[in-house]
Short mmCIF file of C-alpha atoms and ligand atoms in Angstrom, two decimals:
data_model
loop_
_atom_site.label_atom_id
_atom_site.label_comp_id
_atom_site.label_asym_id
_atom_site.label_seq_id
_atom_site.Cartn_x
_atom_site.Cartn_y
_atom_site.Cartn_z
CA MET A 1 87.18 55.24 70.67
CA PRO A 2 86.19 57.61 73.48
CA PHE A 3 82.54 58.19 72.53
CA PRO A 4 80.08 56.56 73.15
CA ALA A 5 81.93 54.64 75.91
CA VAL A 6 83.13 57.87 77.43
CA ARG A 7 80.53 60.49 78.32
CA LEU A 8 81.75 63.33 80.53
CA ARG A 9 78.19 64.50 81.12
CA ARG A 10 77.68 61.47 83.40
CA THR A 11 79.49 63.12 86.31
CA ARG A 12 77.64 66.40 85.80
CA ARG A 13 74.18 64.90 86.16
CA THR A 14 73.32 65.82 89.76
CA PRO A 15 74.54 68.39 92.30
CA ALA A 16 76.01 65.61 94.48
CA LEU A 17 78.00 64.18 91.58
CA ARG A 18 79.25 67.61 90.57
CA ARG A 19 80.27 68.31 94.16
CA MET A 20 82.19 65.01 94.36
CA VAL A 21 84.27 65.67 91.25
CA ARG A 22 84.82 69.39 91.82
CA GLU A 23 88.57 70.07 91.71
CA THR A 24 88.76 73.54 93.21
CA GLU A 25 87.13 74.95 96.34
CA LEU A 26 86.76 78.46 97.56
CA ALA A 27 86.62 79.27 101.28
CA ALA A 28 86.32 82.47 103.28
CA SER A 29 89.52 81.44 105.08
CA ASP A 30 91.46 82.03 101.80
CA LEU A 31 90.40 85.67 101.54
CA ILE A 32 92.04 88.94 102.54
CA LEU A 33 89.94 92.13 102.65
CA PRO A 34 91.67 95.42 101.71
CA LEU A 35 90.70 98.44 103.85
CA PHE A 36 91.56 102.13 103.52
CA VAL A 37 92.22 104.08 106.70
CA CYS A 38 92.02 107.88 106.79
CA PRO A 39 92.34 110.56 109.49
CA GLY A 40 89.45 111.78 111.61
CA GLU A 41 86.64 110.20 113.57
CA GLY A 42 83.35 108.77 112.43
CA VAL A 43 84.46 109.03 108.80
CA ALA A 44 83.19 106.55 106.18
CA ASP A 45 83.74 108.19 102.83
CA PRO A 46 82.50 106.04 99.90
CA VAL A 47 84.84 105.51 96.93
CA ALA A 48 82.72 106.38 93.87
CA SER A 49 84.36 103.92 91.49
CA MET A 50 84.26 101.03 94.00
CA PRO A 51 80.68 100.62 95.29
CA GLY A 52 80.74 99.08 98.78
CA VAL A 53 84.25 100.37 99.56
CA CYS A 54 84.88 103.33 101.90
CA ARG A 55 87.81 105.22 103.28
CA GLN A 56 87.32 105.00 107.02
CA SER A 57 88.73 106.61 110.13
CA VAL A 58 90.25 104.24 112.69
CA ASP A 59 87.06 103.87 114.77
CA ARG A 60 84.91 102.96 111.75
CA LEU A 61 87.59 100.75 110.25
CA VAL A 62 87.86 98.72 113.45
CA ALA A 63 84.09 98.16 113.40
CA THR A 64 84.19 97.02 109.75
CA ALA A 65 87.16 94.75 110.40
CA ALA A 66 85.41 93.19 113.40
CA GLU A 67 82.30 92.47 111.30
CA ALA A 68 84.38 90.95 108.52
CA HIS A 69 86.25 88.80 111.02
CA GLY A 70 82.93 87.65 112.46
CA GLU A 71 81.93 86.62 108.92
CA GLY A 72 84.95 84.34 108.62
CA ILE A 73 87.47 86.63 106.89
CA PRO A 74 90.82 85.90 108.58
CA ALA A 75 92.83 88.90 107.40
CA VAL A 76 92.71 92.51 106.28
CA LEU A 77 95.21 94.42 104.11
CA LEU A 78 95.63 98.01 105.28
CA PHE A 79 96.30 101.09 103.15
CA GLY A 80 96.77 104.54 104.66
CA ILE A 81 95.62 107.94 103.49
CA PRO A 82 97.84 110.21 105.60
CA GLU A 83 97.34 113.75 106.92
CA HIS A 84 100.60 114.96 105.41
CA LYS A 85 102.59 114.08 102.32
CA ASP A 86 106.20 115.05 101.63
CA ALA A 87 108.94 114.22 99.12
CA PHE A 88 110.04 111.09 101.04
CA GLY A 89 106.73 109.80 102.37
CA SER A 90 108.04 110.13 105.92
CA SER A 91 104.59 109.95 107.54
CA SER A 92 104.63 106.26 106.52
CA TRP A 93 107.18 105.48 109.25
CA SER A 94 105.75 107.78 111.92
CA ASP A 95 104.76 106.01 115.11
CA ASP A 96 101.67 108.20 115.05
CA GLY A 97 100.88 107.45 111.36
CA VAL A 98 97.36 106.59 110.36
CA VAL A 99 98.10 102.89 109.69
CA GLN A 100 100.12 102.57 112.91
CA ARG A 101 97.13 103.95 114.85
CA ALA A 102 94.78 101.56 113.06
CA LEU A 103 97.07 98.61 113.87
CA ARG A 104 97.16 99.39 117.57
CA ALA A 105 93.36 99.75 117.68
CA LEU A 106 92.84 96.50 115.72
CA LYS A 107 95.27 94.57 117.94
CA GLN A 108 93.39 95.77 121.00
CA GLN A 109 89.84 95.31 119.74
CA VAL A 110 90.03 92.43 117.22
CA PRO A 111 93.17 90.59 118.38
CA GLU A 112 92.48 87.40 116.38
CA LEU A 113 92.29 89.22 113.05
CA LEU A 114 95.48 89.03 110.96
CA THR A 115 96.76 92.44 109.93
CA VAL A 116 98.62 92.60 106.62
CA VAL A 117 100.05 96.02 105.74
CA ASP A 118 100.89 97.37 102.30
CA VAL A 119 104.40 98.81 102.35
CA CYS A 120 104.97 101.48 99.69
CA PHE A 121 105.29 105.26 99.40
CA CYS A 122 102.88 106.35 96.66
CA GLU A 123 100.15 107.23 99.18
CA TYR A 124 102.63 109.18 101.30
CA THR A 125 104.74 111.16 98.80
CA ASP A 126 103.63 114.54 97.44
CA HIS A 127 104.71 113.44 93.94
CA GLY A 128 102.85 110.11 94.14
CA HIS A 129 105.77 107.88 93.12
CA CYS A 130 106.70 104.76 95.09
CA GLY A 131 110.03 106.01 96.47
CA VAL A 132 112.60 108.78 96.74
CA LEU A 133 113.13 110.82 93.56
CA ARG A 134 116.50 111.55 91.97
CA GLU A 135 117.26 114.97 90.45
CA ASP A 136 116.16 113.68 87.03
CA GLY A 137 112.74 112.63 88.36
CA GLY A 138 113.45 108.87 88.33
CA VAL A 139 112.92 106.79 91.47
CA ASP A 140 116.16 106.16 93.38
CA ASN A 141 116.11 102.43 94.05
CA ASP A 142 118.76 102.14 96.74
CA ALA A 143 117.77 105.26 98.67
CA THR A 144 114.20 103.91 98.75
CA LEU A 145 115.33 100.59 100.25
CA ALA A 146 116.40 102.21 103.52
CA ASN A 147 113.01 103.93 103.82
CA LEU A 148 111.15 100.69 103.12
CA GLY A 149 113.04 99.20 106.05
CA LYS A 150 112.00 102.09 108.31
CA GLN A 151 108.36 101.83 107.25
CA SER A 152 108.30 98.07 107.77
CA VAL A 153 109.90 98.22 111.23
CA SER A 154 107.50 100.97 112.32
CA LEU A 155 104.49 98.93 111.15
CA ALA A 156 105.75 95.73 112.77
CA ALA A 157 106.29 97.63 116.03
CA ALA A 158 102.70 98.90 115.84
CA GLY A 159 101.44 95.29 115.56
CA ALA A 160 101.43 94.36 111.86
CA ASP A 161 101.30 90.57 111.49
CA VAL A 162 102.46 90.47 107.84
CA ILE A 163 104.52 92.98 105.83
CA ALA A 164 103.49 93.28 102.16
CA PRO A 165 105.85 95.41 100.03
CA SER A 166 104.28 96.63 96.76
CA ASP A 167 106.86 99.18 95.58
CA MET A 168 108.78 96.95 93.09
CA MET A 169 112.25 98.27 93.98
CA ASP A 170 115.05 95.78 93.29
CA GLY A 171 116.35 94.16 96.45
CA ARG A 172 113.53 95.28 98.68
CA VAL A 173 112.60 91.93 100.19
CA GLY A 174 116.17 91.36 101.38
CA ALA A 175 116.42 94.92 102.68
CA ILE A 176 113.13 94.66 104.57
CA ARG A 177 114.00 91.21 105.97
CA GLY A 178 117.31 92.61 107.22
CA ALA A 179 115.68 95.66 108.80
CA LEU A 180 112.94 93.60 110.47
CA ASP A 181 115.42 91.07 111.87
CA ALA A 182 117.77 93.77 113.16
CA ALA A 183 114.83 95.30 115.04
CA GLY A 184 113.80 91.97 116.61
CA HIS A 185 110.89 91.17 114.26
CA GLN A 186 112.27 87.83 113.02
CA GLN A 187 108.80 86.28 113.36
CA VAL A 188 107.03 88.70 111.02
CA PRO A 189 106.53 87.19 107.54
CA ILE A 190 106.86 89.04 104.23
CA LEU A 191 104.14 88.69 101.60
CA SER A 192 105.78 90.22 98.56
CA TYR A 193 103.97 91.67 95.58
CA ALA A 194 106.54 89.68 93.62
CA ALA A 195 105.17 90.12 90.10
CA LYS A 196 103.37 93.44 90.01
CA PHE A 197 102.49 94.74 86.58
CA ALA A 198 102.11 98.37 85.45
CA SER A 199 98.36 97.98 85.05
CA ALA A 200 95.37 100.06 83.97
CA PHE A 201 93.34 98.05 86.47
CA TYR A 202 94.70 100.07 89.44
CA GLY A 203 92.71 103.15 88.34
CA PRO A 204 89.96 103.04 91.00
CA PHE A 205 92.52 102.32 93.74
CA ARG A 206 94.40 105.49 92.91
CA ASP A 207 91.16 107.47 93.41
CA ALA A 208 90.58 105.70 96.70
CA ALA A 209 94.13 106.14 97.99
CA ASP A 210 94.77 109.49 96.32
CA SER A 211 98.02 108.02 95.00
CA ALA A 212 98.16 108.74 91.26
CA PRO A 213 101.64 109.96 90.24
CA SER A 214 101.70 113.75 89.70
CA PHE A 215 103.92 113.26 86.62
CA GLY A 216 104.97 110.31 84.49
CA ASP A 217 103.91 106.75 85.26
CA ARG A 218 105.17 103.64 87.06
CA ARG A 219 106.61 101.81 84.06
CA SER A 220 110.21 102.16 85.24
CA TYR A 221 109.51 100.03 88.32
CA GLN A 222 106.31 98.02 87.77
CA MET A 223 106.45 95.25 85.18
CA ASP A 224 105.66 95.33 81.49
CA PRO A 225 102.35 93.50 80.89
CA GLY A 226 103.89 91.44 78.08
CA ASN A 227 106.51 89.73 80.24
CA ALA A 228 105.80 86.35 81.81
CA ARG A 229 109.38 85.02 81.86
CA GLU A 230 110.62 88.18 83.53
CA ALA A 231 107.80 87.78 86.07
CA LEU A 232 109.25 84.41 87.06
CA ARG A 233 112.67 86.02 87.51
CA GLU A 234 111.11 88.66 89.76
CA VAL A 235 109.40 85.95 91.78
CA SER A 236 112.62 83.87 92.07
CA LEU A 237 114.56 86.84 93.38
CA ASP A 238 111.94 87.60 96.03
CA ALA A 239 111.92 83.92 97.01
CA VAL A 240 115.72 83.90 97.36
CA GLU A 241 115.62 87.13 99.37
CA GLY A 242 113.30 85.41 101.84
CA ALA A 243 109.73 86.25 100.88
CA ASP A 244 107.37 83.91 102.78
CA ILE A 245 104.38 84.34 100.46
CA LEU A 246 104.58 85.33 96.79
CA MET A 247 101.90 87.40 95.09
CA VAL A 248 100.95 88.27 91.52
CA LYS A 249 98.96 91.41 90.75
CA PRO A 250 96.51 92.00 89.06
CA ALA A 251 94.88 88.56 89.08
CA LEU A 252 92.62 87.69 86.14
CA PRO A 253 94.76 89.25 83.36
CA TYR A 254 97.82 87.35 84.71
CA LEU A 255 96.47 83.87 85.47
CA ASP A 256 99.13 82.42 83.14
CA VAL A 257 101.83 83.92 85.37
CA LEU A 258 100.12 82.57 88.47
CA SER A 259 99.85 79.12 86.96
CA ALA A 260 103.54 79.15 85.98
CA MET A 261 104.41 80.25 89.54
CA ARG A 262 102.38 77.35 90.93
CA ARG A 263 104.39 74.85 88.91
CA ARG A 264 107.75 76.33 89.91
CA PHE A 265 107.50 77.45 93.54
CA ARG A 266 106.67 75.67 96.78
CA GLN A 267 105.87 78.84 98.72
CA PRO A 268 102.28 79.81 99.42
CA LEU A 269 100.97 81.94 96.56
CA ALA A 270 98.61 84.89 96.62
CA ALA A 271 96.86 86.89 93.92
CA TYR A 272 95.44 90.41 94.12
CA HIS A 273 92.03 90.76 92.48
CA VAL A 274 92.51 94.52 92.10
CA SER A 275 90.29 97.59 92.20
CA GLY A 276 89.63 97.67 88.44
CA GLU A 277 88.66 94.01 88.35
CA TYR A 278 86.18 94.67 91.17
CA ALA A 279 84.91 97.93 89.64
CA MET A 280 84.15 96.20 86.34
CA LEU A 281 81.95 93.64 88.08
CA ARG A 282 80.10 96.37 89.98
CA ALA A 283 79.69 98.53 86.87
CA GLY A 284 78.42 95.61 84.83
CA ALA A 285 75.93 94.74 87.55
CA ALA A 286 74.78 98.35 87.96
CA ASN A 287 73.88 98.34 84.26
CA GLY A 288 72.03 95.07 84.61
CA TRP A 289 74.50 93.41 82.25
CA ILE A 290 76.13 90.95 84.59
CA ASP A 291 75.22 89.00 87.74
CA TYR A 292 77.68 90.42 90.30
CA ASP A 293 77.46 87.49 92.74
CA ARG A 294 78.05 84.81 90.13
CA ALA A 295 80.73 86.72 88.24
CA LEU A 296 82.59 87.52 91.47
CA MET A 297 82.58 83.89 92.61
CA GLU A 298 83.61 82.61 89.19
CA SER A 299 86.49 85.12 89.16
CA LEU A 300 87.69 84.03 92.61
CA LEU A 301 87.35 80.35 91.80
CA SER A 302 89.38 80.84 88.60
CA ILE A 303 92.13 82.53 90.60
CA ARG A 304 92.20 79.56 92.98
CA ARG A 305 92.17 77.11 90.05
CA ALA A 306 95.18 78.84 88.48
CA GLY A 307 97.11 78.23 91.69
CA ALA A 308 96.51 80.90 94.33
CA ASP A 309 96.24 79.80 97.95
CA LEU A 310 95.18 83.27 99.06
CA ILE A 311 93.19 85.99 97.32
CA VAL A 312 93.09 89.67 98.15
CA THR A 313 89.71 90.97 97.02
CA TYR A 314 87.34 93.88 97.70
CA GLY A 315 84.58 91.29 97.29
CA ALA A 316 85.77 89.22 100.28
CA ARG A 317 82.71 89.93 102.44
CA ASP A 318 80.29 89.28 99.57
CA ALA A 319 82.07 86.01 98.85
CA ALA A 320 81.96 84.99 102.51
CA ARG A 321 78.21 85.74 102.61
CA LEU A 322 77.56 83.70 99.47
CA LEU A 323 79.60 80.78 100.81
CA ARG A 324 77.62 80.89 104.07
CA GLN A 325 74.44 80.70 101.98
CA GLY A 326 75.76 77.52 100.37
CA TRP A 327 76.93 78.95 97.05
CA GLU A 328 78.13 76.47 94.45
CA PRO A 329 79.40 77.09 90.91
C1 PBG B 401 100.79 100.73 95.67
C2 PBG B 401 99.63 99.84 95.49
C3 PBG B 401 98.72 99.97 94.45
C4 PBG B 401 97.80 98.94 94.64
C5 PBG B 401 98.18 98.24 95.77
N1 PBG B 401 99.32 98.80 96.26
C6 PBG B 401 98.59 100.97 93.39
C7 PBG B 401 99.64 101.20 92.40
O1 PBG B 401 100.63 100.48 92.31
O2 PBG B 401 99.47 102.18 91.69
C8 PBG B 401 96.64 98.70 93.73
C9 PBG B 401 95.56 97.88 94.28
C10 PBG B 401 94.29 97.91 93.52
O3 PBG B 401 94.20 98.41 92.38
O4 PBG B 401 93.32 97.41 94.07
N2 PBG B 401 101.19 100.93 96.88
#
């Protein structure tokens, strides 16, 4: 006979009671802020579909990163918009590449900030796919692995603290681990985009990074949105290949996958609250239909509740500000 003996409203009566029984906490120290670095100087070019997000030249990016670090954000995730694109994405492993330059500047000017780098080719290839193409237009898995190794070693040499491959080639975590170790970067961890789905929610990112495929789509390498069991196989393989942190992407549409990962794996888990998830909150708020602050925080808290230790989000600085102001659900 639960009721009337049991009344769950009792522990919701006051803020102090609610605080005491709250199961999930959000902290700025769990958040990773994505940043887009482009060529030039003094450039801060707003991304129309992502209010508050800019593509920035190295000087401006360093200033933004320093501010974010001062606000309690421990890490940034870097994406590059290069000067030149070619069929292989070779500017991604150039010592003088845009991300490599950003890394050296960040290491010099904000040495305490953790630098996570996205490792992929879609921003660097003229066809916009995430690897080397075969004659028939498909992505050549094994030829791409060698290039992922080159890109990762080049980024680690430039000062990357964490390597985050997002290409979804089979065997890439093992290949990257091998390449990093052979080059003396045994200490550099891999955060793998282990279960990355072929998602409509990447739309605004592709505007920001100028990385939409020029033909076809990514369904032959990114995952089918219907597949949760296959996602766990993807995650297991990355774990076996030596991934140090396992990520699911996007976040909110795949909380079931995240929750299943939490039950099965002991590794730290991350989730990527992607561009489309952020853009929807901004668009809703711009129309006066949704409270951006509250909806952002509820989204991030839900991602934590489902099992993520770390969250990559474009709203990281807003969340840090709200937490500083004493935000509670
Ligand atoms: C690919 C990459 C993408 C994102 C992160 N890394 C785009 C894609 O796979 O098309 C998307 C992130 C976002 O939408 O915020 N290198």
